[in-house]
């Protein structure tokens, strides 16, 4: 059972739902300590006053805003509690609005926490809010105070539990415009190739073996081998990345590999598109030759059409 991070209540309108906030995620990462190579002693981080050059206890440490390297404005916990702003009540999640989930940019959604009903008194209002959110297909946007600051949150339903996601404020999202590459031309054929690759790589969910944390598994094998004085597992041979000279060739090869990985057979279903109508119009607009030249031109055109038909018949069909 995960531990309760804090207890409070959800407020929407005049309805109050007592809840306990518990973590919705677990961290299975393998963590390392720093140690002294000579004797194996632990290396720890200690809080040292730069002016007195000595370690200080937690009771001697306060908060401060650094204006310059030599000027710090001290801020006490009491001053933070008495801020002249209408902050949300401590341990209260106040719902401000309900919006469609698709209207929320995923980049703004952060850590998730389960909200557990706190006792029998919370059972009915908790169920009411949960079912209302589920049936409306909306999420709730709320404000709450946590760790001395006002935060924005999103409430949604997962199975039969209400989840609180921390959200970033609008001004915390950077404008990506400056990161855009210079303008380039993309053909319809290349777009179709990318769509074919996406279709081949589509999954029903995220439960497949390819979404396993293979790095942590490999690290655990190394630690287990060293602990038992066994040979370290051999690293697989990494495939040398090749230079992409032809985008369509790379897409076609990627589709073939994705199909092979899923046990499918057959050639990659990426094909060339027919010539655009504008090309035909431009060709027709050219000056028509006369006499013997016209006869030779007609013969060449007829032969070219036959060749085109044969080539098109050999091309694979589109999906």
Short mmCIF file of N, CA, C and O in Angstrom, two decimals, residues 70-171:
data_model
loop_
_atom_site.label_atom_id
_atom_site.label_comp_id
_atom_site.label_asym_id
_atom_site.label_seq_id
_atom_site.Cartn_x
_atom_site.Cartn_y
_atom_site.Cartn_z
N UNK A 70 26.02 39.06 -3.28
CA UNK A 70 26.27 39.56 -1.93
C UNK A 70 24.98 40.01 -1.22
O UNK A 70 25.04 40.45 -0.09
N UNK A 71 23.83 39.92 -1.89
CA UNK A 71 22.58 40.36 -1.28
C UNK A 71 21.52 39.25 -1.38
O UNK A 71 21.14 38.84 -2.48
N UNK A 72 21.06 38.80 -0.22
CA UNK A 72 20.04 37.75 -0.14
C UNK A 72 18.87 38.28 0.69
O UNK A 72 19.08 38.82 1.79
N UNK A 73 17.65 38.15 0.17
CA UNK A 73 16.46 38.57 0.89
C UNK A 73 15.88 37.36 1.62
O UNK A 73 15.39 36.42 0.98
N UNK A 74 15.95 37.33 2.97
CA UNK A 74 15.42 36.17 3.71
C UNK A 74 13.89 36.17 3.69
O UNK A 74 13.24 37.21 3.81
N UNK A 75 13.31 34.97 3.52
CA UNK A 75 11.85 34.78 3.53
C UNK A 75 11.54 33.66 4.51
O UNK A 75 12.02 32.53 4.36
N UNK A 76 10.73 33.96 5.53
CA UNK A 76 10.42 32.96 6.55
C UNK A 76 9.19 32.15 6.14
O UNK A 76 8.39 32.57 5.29
N UNK A 77 9.00 30.98 6.77
CA UNK A 77 7.82 30.15 6.51
C UNK A 77 6.54 30.89 6.89
O UNK A 77 5.50 30.75 6.24
N UNK A 78 6.60 31.69 7.96
CA UNK A 78 5.43 32.45 8.39
C UNK A 78 5.03 33.48 7.33
O UNK A 78 3.85 33.66 7.04
N UNK A 79 6.02 34.14 6.74
CA UNK A 79 5.73 35.12 5.69
C UNK A 79 5.13 34.45 4.45
O UNK A 79 4.26 35.02 3.79
N UNK A 80 5.55 33.24 4.18
CA UNK A 80 4.98 32.50 3.05
C UNK A 80 3.53 32.12 3.33
O UNK A 80 2.69 32.15 2.43
N UNK A 81 3.24 31.78 4.59
CA UNK A 81 1.86 31.43 4.94
C UNK A 81 0.94 32.63 4.90
O UNK A 81 -0.26 32.50 4.66
N UNK A 82 1.48 33.83 5.15
CA UNK A 82 0.66 35.04 5.23
C UNK A 82 0.76 35.88 3.96
O UNK A 82 0.58 37.11 4.02
N UNK A 83 1.03 35.28 2.83
CA UNK A 83 1.12 36.04 1.58
C UNK A 83 -0.18 36.79 1.32
O UNK A 83 -1.28 36.25 1.53
N UNK A 84 -0.08 38.05 0.84
CA UNK A 84 -1.29 38.86 0.61
C UNK A 84 -1.98 38.49 -0.70
O UNK A 84 -2.25 39.33 -1.55
N UNK A 85 -2.25 37.19 -0.89
CA UNK A 85 -2.92 36.70 -2.08
C UNK A 85 -3.96 35.66 -1.68
O UNK A 85 -3.76 34.92 -0.70
N UNK A 86 -5.05 35.56 -2.43
CA UNK A 86 -6.08 34.57 -2.10
C UNK A 86 -5.67 33.17 -2.57
O UNK A 86 -6.24 32.60 -3.51
N UNK A 87 -4.64 32.60 -1.91
CA UNK A 87 -4.19 31.27 -2.29
C UNK A 87 -5.22 30.22 -1.88
O UNK A 87 -5.99 30.42 -0.94
N UNK A 88 -5.26 29.08 -2.60
CA UNK A 88 -6.17 28.01 -2.19
C UNK A 88 -5.90 27.57 -0.75
O UNK A 88 -4.78 27.65 -0.27
N UNK A 89 -6.93 27.14 -0.07
CA UNK A 89 -6.78 26.67 1.30
C UNK A 89 -5.79 25.51 1.33
O UNK A 89 -5.77 24.69 0.43
N UNK A 90 -4.98 25.45 2.35
CA UNK A 90 -4.02 24.37 2.47
C UNK A 90 -4.74 23.03 2.45
O UNK A 90 -5.80 22.86 3.07
N UNK A 91 -4.16 22.07 1.74
CA UNK A 91 -4.71 20.72 1.61
C UNK A 91 -6.09 20.71 0.97
O UNK A 91 -6.90 19.83 1.24
N UNK A 92 -6.36 21.68 0.10
CA UNK A 92 -7.64 21.73 -0.61
C UNK A 92 -7.38 21.84 -2.10
O UNK A 92 -6.57 22.65 -2.54
N UNK A 93 -8.09 21.01 -2.87
CA UNK A 93 -8.01 21.04 -4.33
C UNK A 93 -9.30 21.65 -4.84
O UNK A 93 -10.36 21.02 -4.78
N UNK A 94 -9.23 22.90 -5.31
CA UNK A 94 -10.43 23.63 -5.70
C UNK A 94 -10.62 23.60 -7.21
O UNK A 94 -9.81 24.15 -7.97
N UNK A 95 -11.67 22.92 -7.66
CA UNK A 95 -11.95 22.81 -9.09
C UNK A 95 -12.45 24.15 -9.62
O UNK A 95 -13.38 24.74 -9.09
N UNK A 96 -11.80 24.62 -10.69
CA UNK A 96 -12.13 25.90 -11.30
C UNK A 96 -13.01 25.74 -12.54
O UNK A 96 -13.82 26.61 -12.85
N UNK A 97 -12.82 24.65 -13.30
CA UNK A 97 -13.55 24.48 -14.55
C UNK A 97 -13.45 23.03 -15.02
O UNK A 97 -12.61 22.26 -14.53
N UNK A 98 -14.32 22.68 -15.98
CA UNK A 98 -14.28 21.37 -16.63
C UNK A 98 -14.06 21.61 -18.12
O UNK A 98 -14.74 22.44 -18.73
N UNK A 99 -13.11 20.88 -18.72
CA UNK A 99 -12.77 21.08 -20.13
C UNK A 99 -12.60 19.73 -20.80
O UNK A 99 -12.33 18.71 -20.14
N UNK A 100 -12.72 19.66 -22.15
CA UNK A 100 -12.44 18.40 -22.86
C UNK A 100 -10.96 18.05 -22.72
O UNK A 100 -10.10 18.94 -22.77
N UNK A 101 -10.65 16.78 -22.57
CA UNK A 101 -9.26 16.35 -22.41
C UNK A 101 -8.41 16.74 -23.61
O UNK A 101 -7.26 17.14 -23.46
N UNK A 102 -9.00 16.65 -24.83
CA UNK A 102 -8.22 16.95 -26.02
C UNK A 102 -7.82 18.42 -26.12
O UNK A 102 -6.96 18.79 -26.93
N UNK A 103 -8.42 19.28 -25.28
CA UNK A 103 -8.06 20.70 -25.31
C UNK A 103 -6.81 20.99 -24.48
O UNK A 103 -6.30 22.10 -24.51
N UNK A 104 -6.32 19.98 -23.74
CA UNK A 104 -5.15 20.16 -22.88
C UNK A 104 -3.91 19.64 -23.61
O UNK A 104 -3.86 18.47 -24.00
N UNK A 105 -2.92 20.50 -23.81
CA UNK A 105 -1.68 20.10 -24.44
C UNK A 105 -0.94 19.13 -23.51
O UNK A 105 -0.66 19.46 -22.36
N UNK A 106 -0.62 17.90 -23.98
CA UNK A 106 0.05 16.92 -23.11
C UNK A 106 1.34 17.42 -22.49
O UNK A 106 1.75 16.93 -21.43
N UNK A 107 2.02 18.39 -23.12
CA UNK A 107 3.29 18.88 -22.59
C UNK A 107 3.08 19.58 -21.24
O UNK A 107 4.02 19.74 -20.46
N UNK A 108 1.85 19.99 -20.96
CA UNK A 108 1.57 20.68 -19.69
C UNK A 108 1.27 19.72 -18.55
O UNK A 108 1.20 20.13 -17.39
N UNK A 109 1.07 18.44 -18.85
CA UNK A 109 0.67 17.46 -17.83
C UNK A 109 1.90 16.84 -17.20
O UNK A 109 2.80 16.37 -17.90
N UNK A 110 1.95 16.84 -15.87
CA UNK A 110 3.12 16.32 -15.15
C UNK A 110 2.83 15.06 -14.36
O UNK A 110 2.06 14.20 -14.79
N UNK A 111 3.43 14.95 -13.18
CA UNK A 111 3.32 13.77 -12.34
C UNK A 111 1.87 13.46 -11.98
O UNK A 111 1.04 14.36 -11.85
N UNK A 112 1.58 12.16 -11.80
CA UNK A 112 0.23 11.75 -11.44
C UNK A 112 0.14 11.21 -10.01
O UNK A 112 1.08 10.57 -9.52
N UNK A 113 -0.99 11.48 -9.35
CA UNK A 113 -1.23 11.01 -7.99
C UNK A 113 -2.65 10.47 -7.89
O UNK A 113 -3.58 11.05 -8.46
N UNK A 114 -2.82 9.36 -7.17
CA UNK A 114 -4.16 8.85 -6.93
C UNK A 114 -4.80 9.60 -5.77
O UNK A 114 -4.13 9.92 -4.77
N UNK A 115 -6.09 9.89 -5.91
CA UNK A 115 -6.85 10.51 -4.83
C UNK A 115 -7.76 9.45 -4.23
O UNK A 115 -8.67 8.94 -4.88
N UNK A 116 -7.48 9.12 -2.98
CA UNK A 116 -8.21 8.06 -2.28
C UNK A 116 -9.27 8.69 -1.37
O UNK A 116 -8.97 9.63 -0.63
N UNK A 117 -10.53 8.22 -1.42
CA UNK A 117 -11.54 8.77 -0.52
C UNK A 117 -11.14 8.53 0.93
O UNK A 117 -10.75 7.42 1.31
N UNK A 118 -11.22 9.57 1.74
CA UNK A 118 -10.79 9.50 3.14
C UNK A 118 -11.97 9.12 4.03
O UNK A 118 -12.68 9.98 4.54
N UNK A 119 -12.22 7.84 4.18
CA UNK A 119 -13.27 7.38 5.09
C UNK A 119 -14.63 7.27 4.43
O UNK A 119 -14.84 7.65 3.27
N UNK A 120 -15.58 6.76 5.21
CA UNK A 120 -16.94 6.52 4.70
C UNK A 120 -17.65 7.80 4.31
O UNK A 120 -18.45 7.83 3.38
N UNK A 121 -17.34 8.91 5.01
CA UNK A 121 -18.02 10.16 4.72
C UNK A 121 -17.71 10.65 3.30
O UNK A 121 -18.49 11.41 2.71
N UNK A 122 -16.59 10.21 2.74
CA UNK A 122 -16.20 10.66 1.41
C UNK A 122 -16.70 9.74 0.30
O UNK A 122 -16.60 10.10 -0.88
N UNK A 123 -17.25 8.59 0.66
CA UNK A 123 -17.60 7.59 -0.35
C UNK A 123 -18.60 8.11 -1.39
O UNK A 123 -18.39 7.96 -2.59
N UNK A 124 -19.68 8.72 -0.93
CA UNK A 124 -20.74 9.15 -1.87
C UNK A 124 -20.30 10.34 -2.73
O UNK A 124 -20.45 10.28 -3.96
N UNK A 125 -19.78 11.44 -2.16
CA UNK A 125 -19.35 12.55 -3.03
C UNK A 125 -18.20 12.17 -3.95
O UNK A 125 -18.10 12.66 -5.08
N UNK A 126 -17.33 11.26 -3.50
CA UNK A 126 -16.21 10.80 -4.33
C UNK A 126 -16.76 10.05 -5.55
O UNK A 126 -16.36 10.30 -6.69
N UNK A 127 -17.71 9.14 -5.30
CA UNK A 127 -18.31 8.38 -6.40
C UNK A 127 -19.08 9.30 -7.34
O UNK A 127 -19.07 9.11 -8.56
N UNK A 128 -19.74 10.30 -6.79
CA UNK A 128 -20.49 11.26 -7.61
C UNK A 128 -19.56 11.98 -8.58
O UNK A 128 -19.83 12.07 -9.79
N UNK A 129 -18.43 12.51 -8.07
CA UNK A 129 -17.49 13.23 -8.91
C UNK A 129 -16.86 12.29 -9.93
O UNK A 129 -16.72 12.64 -11.11
N UNK A 130 -16.51 11.08 -9.50
CA UNK A 130 -15.87 10.13 -10.40
C UNK A 130 -16.78 9.76 -11.57
O UNK A 130 -16.37 9.78 -12.73
N UNK A 131 -18.05 9.47 -11.28
CA UNK A 131 -18.97 9.08 -12.34
C UNK A 131 -19.33 10.26 -13.24
O UNK A 131 -19.51 10.10 -14.45
N UNK A 132 -19.41 11.45 -12.65
CA UNK A 132 -19.71 12.64 -13.47
C UNK A 132 -18.58 12.91 -14.45
O UNK A 132 -18.81 13.22 -15.62
N UNK A 133 -17.34 12.78 -13.98
CA UNK A 133 -16.19 12.97 -14.87
C UNK A 133 -16.17 11.92 -15.97
O UNK A 133 -15.92 12.22 -17.15
N UNK A 134 -16.45 10.67 -15.61
CA UNK A 134 -16.40 9.58 -16.58
C UNK A 134 -17.48 9.74 -17.65
O UNK A 134 -17.22 9.56 -18.84
N UNK A 135 -18.68 10.09 -17.25
CA UNK A 135 -19.78 10.19 -18.21
C UNK A 135 -19.67 11.44 -19.09
O UNK A 135 -20.10 11.43 -20.24
N UNK A 136 -19.10 12.49 -18.56
CA UNK A 136 -19.00 13.73 -19.33
C UNK A 136 -17.85 13.71 -20.33
O UNK A 136 -17.80 14.52 -21.24
N UNK A 137 -16.91 12.75 -20.16
CA UNK A 137 -15.70 12.70 -21.00
C UNK A 137 -14.90 13.99 -20.88
O UNK A 137 -14.23 14.41 -21.82
N UNK A 138 -15.00 14.64 -19.73
CA UNK A 138 -14.24 15.88 -19.48
C UNK A 138 -13.25 15.65 -18.34
O UNK A 138 -13.33 14.67 -17.60
N UNK A 139 -12.33 16.59 -18.19
CA UNK A 139 -11.41 16.60 -17.07
C UNK A 139 -11.62 17.89 -16.30
O UNK A 139 -12.10 18.88 -16.85
N UNK A 140 -11.26 17.87 -15.03
CA UNK A 140 -11.41 19.06 -14.19
C UNK A 140 -10.07 19.77 -14.06
O UNK A 140 -9.04 19.13 -13.87
N UNK A 141 -10.09 21.08 -14.18
CA UNK A 141 -8.90 21.91 -13.95
C UNK A 141 -9.04 22.54 -12.58
O UNK A 141 -10.07 23.15 -12.28
N UNK A 142 -8.03 22.38 -11.74
CA UNK A 142 -8.13 22.82 -10.35
C UNK A 142 -6.88 23.57 -9.92
O UNK A 142 -5.82 23.49 -10.56
N UNK A 143 -7.00 24.31 -8.82
CA UNK A 143 -5.86 24.96 -8.18
C UNK A 143 -5.69 24.36 -6.79
O UNK A 143 -6.67 24.02 -6.13
N UNK A 144 -4.43 24.26 -6.37
CA UNK A 144 -4.16 23.76 -5.02
C UNK A 144 -2.81 24.28 -4.57
O UNK A 144 -1.98 24.71 -5.38
N UNK A 145 -2.59 24.29 -3.25
CA UNK A 145 -1.32 24.76 -2.69
C UNK A 145 -0.50 23.56 -2.27
O UNK A 145 -1.01 22.66 -1.58
N UNK A 146 0.76 23.54 -2.71
CA UNK A 146 1.62 22.40 -2.39
C UNK A 146 3.06 22.91 -2.31
O UNK A 146 3.53 23.60 -3.20
N UNK A 147 3.73 22.56 -1.24
CA UNK A 147 5.14 22.94 -1.02
C UNK A 147 5.34 24.45 -1.12
O UNK A 147 6.28 24.94 -1.76
N UNK A 148 4.42 25.21 -0.54
CA UNK A 148 4.59 26.65 -0.44
C UNK A 148 4.30 27.43 -1.70
O UNK A 148 4.70 28.59 -1.80
N UNK A 149 3.61 26.86 -2.68
CA UNK A 149 3.28 27.61 -3.87
C UNK A 149 1.95 27.15 -4.45
O UNK A 149 1.49 26.04 -4.18
N UNK A 150 1.33 28.05 -5.23
CA UNK A 150 0.07 27.70 -5.87
C UNK A 150 0.35 26.90 -7.14
O UNK A 150 1.24 27.23 -7.91
N UNK A 151 -0.42 25.84 -7.32
CA UNK A 151 -0.21 24.97 -8.46
C UNK A 151 -1.50 24.78 -9.24
O UNK A 151 -2.60 24.96 -8.70
N UNK A 152 -1.33 24.38 -10.49
CA UNK A 152 -2.46 24.07 -11.35
C UNK A 152 -2.51 22.55 -11.51
O UNK A 152 -1.46 21.90 -11.65
N UNK A 153 -3.71 21.98 -11.47
CA UNK A 153 -3.84 20.54 -11.56
C UNK A 153 -4.95 20.11 -12.49
O UNK A 153 -5.83 20.90 -12.86
N UNK A 154 -4.92 18.85 -12.89
CA UNK A 154 -5.93 18.28 -13.76
C UNK A 154 -6.45 17.00 -13.11
O UNK A 154 -5.65 16.14 -12.67
N UNK A 155 -7.75 16.86 -13.00
CA UNK A 155 -8.37 15.67 -12.42
C UNK A 155 -9.02 14.85 -13.53
O UNK A 155 -9.79 15.39 -14.34
N UNK A 156 -8.72 13.56 -13.57
CA UNK A 156 -9.34 12.67 -14.54
C UNK A 156 -9.63 11.33 -13.87
O UNK A 156 -9.22 11.11 -12.72
N UNK A 157 -10.31 10.44 -14.58
CA UNK A 157 -10.67 9.14 -14.02
C UNK A 157 -9.82 8.06 -14.68
O UNK A 157 -9.69 8.01 -15.90
N UNK A 158 -9.24 7.20 -13.85
CA UNK A 158 -8.53 6.01 -14.34
C UNK A 158 -9.11 4.80 -13.64
O UNK A 158 -9.01 4.68 -12.42
N UNK A 159 -9.75 3.93 -14.41
CA UNK A 159 -10.51 2.82 -13.83
C UNK A 159 -11.56 3.40 -12.90
O UNK A 159 -12.41 4.16 -13.31
N UNK A 160 -11.49 3.09 -11.59
CA UNK A 160 -12.49 3.61 -10.65
C UNK A 160 -11.89 4.63 -9.69
O UNK A 160 -12.45 4.90 -8.63
N UNK A 161 -10.73 5.19 -10.05
CA UNK A 161 -10.04 6.12 -9.15
C UNK A 161 -9.87 7.48 -9.83
O UNK A 161 -9.66 7.56 -11.04
N UNK A 162 -9.95 8.54 -9.04
CA UNK A 162 -9.68 9.89 -9.55
C UNK A 162 -8.19 10.15 -9.45
O UNK A 162 -7.56 9.86 -8.43
N UNK A 163 -7.62 10.66 -10.53
CA UNK A 163 -6.19 10.94 -10.59
C UNK A 163 -5.97 12.44 -10.66
O UNK A 163 -6.67 13.15 -11.39
N UNK A 164 -5.02 12.93 -9.87
CA UNK A 164 -4.59 14.32 -9.92
C UNK A 164 -3.27 14.40 -10.66
O UNK A 164 -2.29 13.75 -10.27
N UNK A 165 -3.22 15.18 -11.74
CA UNK A 165 -1.97 15.44 -12.45
C UNK A 165 -1.53 16.87 -12.18
O UNK A 165 -2.33 17.81 -12.33
N UNK A 166 -0.28 17.03 -11.77
CA UNK A 166 0.28 18.38 -11.68
C UNK A 166 0.36 18.94 -13.09
O UNK A 166 0.64 18.22 -14.05
N UNK A 167 0.10 20.24 -13.24
CA UNK A 167 0.15 20.89 -14.55
C UNK A 167 1.09 22.09 -14.52
O UNK A 167 1.25 22.73 -13.49
N UNK A 168 1.69 22.34 -15.66
CA UNK A 168 2.54 23.52 -15.79
C UNK A 168 1.70 24.72 -16.19
O UNK A 168 0.75 24.60 -16.96
N UNK A 169 2.07 25.88 -15.68
CA UNK A 169 1.38 27.11 -16.04
C UNK A 169 1.72 27.46 -17.49
O UNK A 169 2.77 27.05 -18.00
N UNK A 170 0.84 28.21 -18.17
CA UNK A 170 1.10 28.53 -19.58
C UNK A 170 2.46 29.17 -19.84
O UNK A 170 3.11 28.87 -20.85
N UNK A 171 2.91 30.05 -18.93
CA UNK A 171 4.20 30.74 -19.18
C UNK A 171 5.41 29.85 -18.89
O UNK A 171 6.55 30.27 -19.05
#
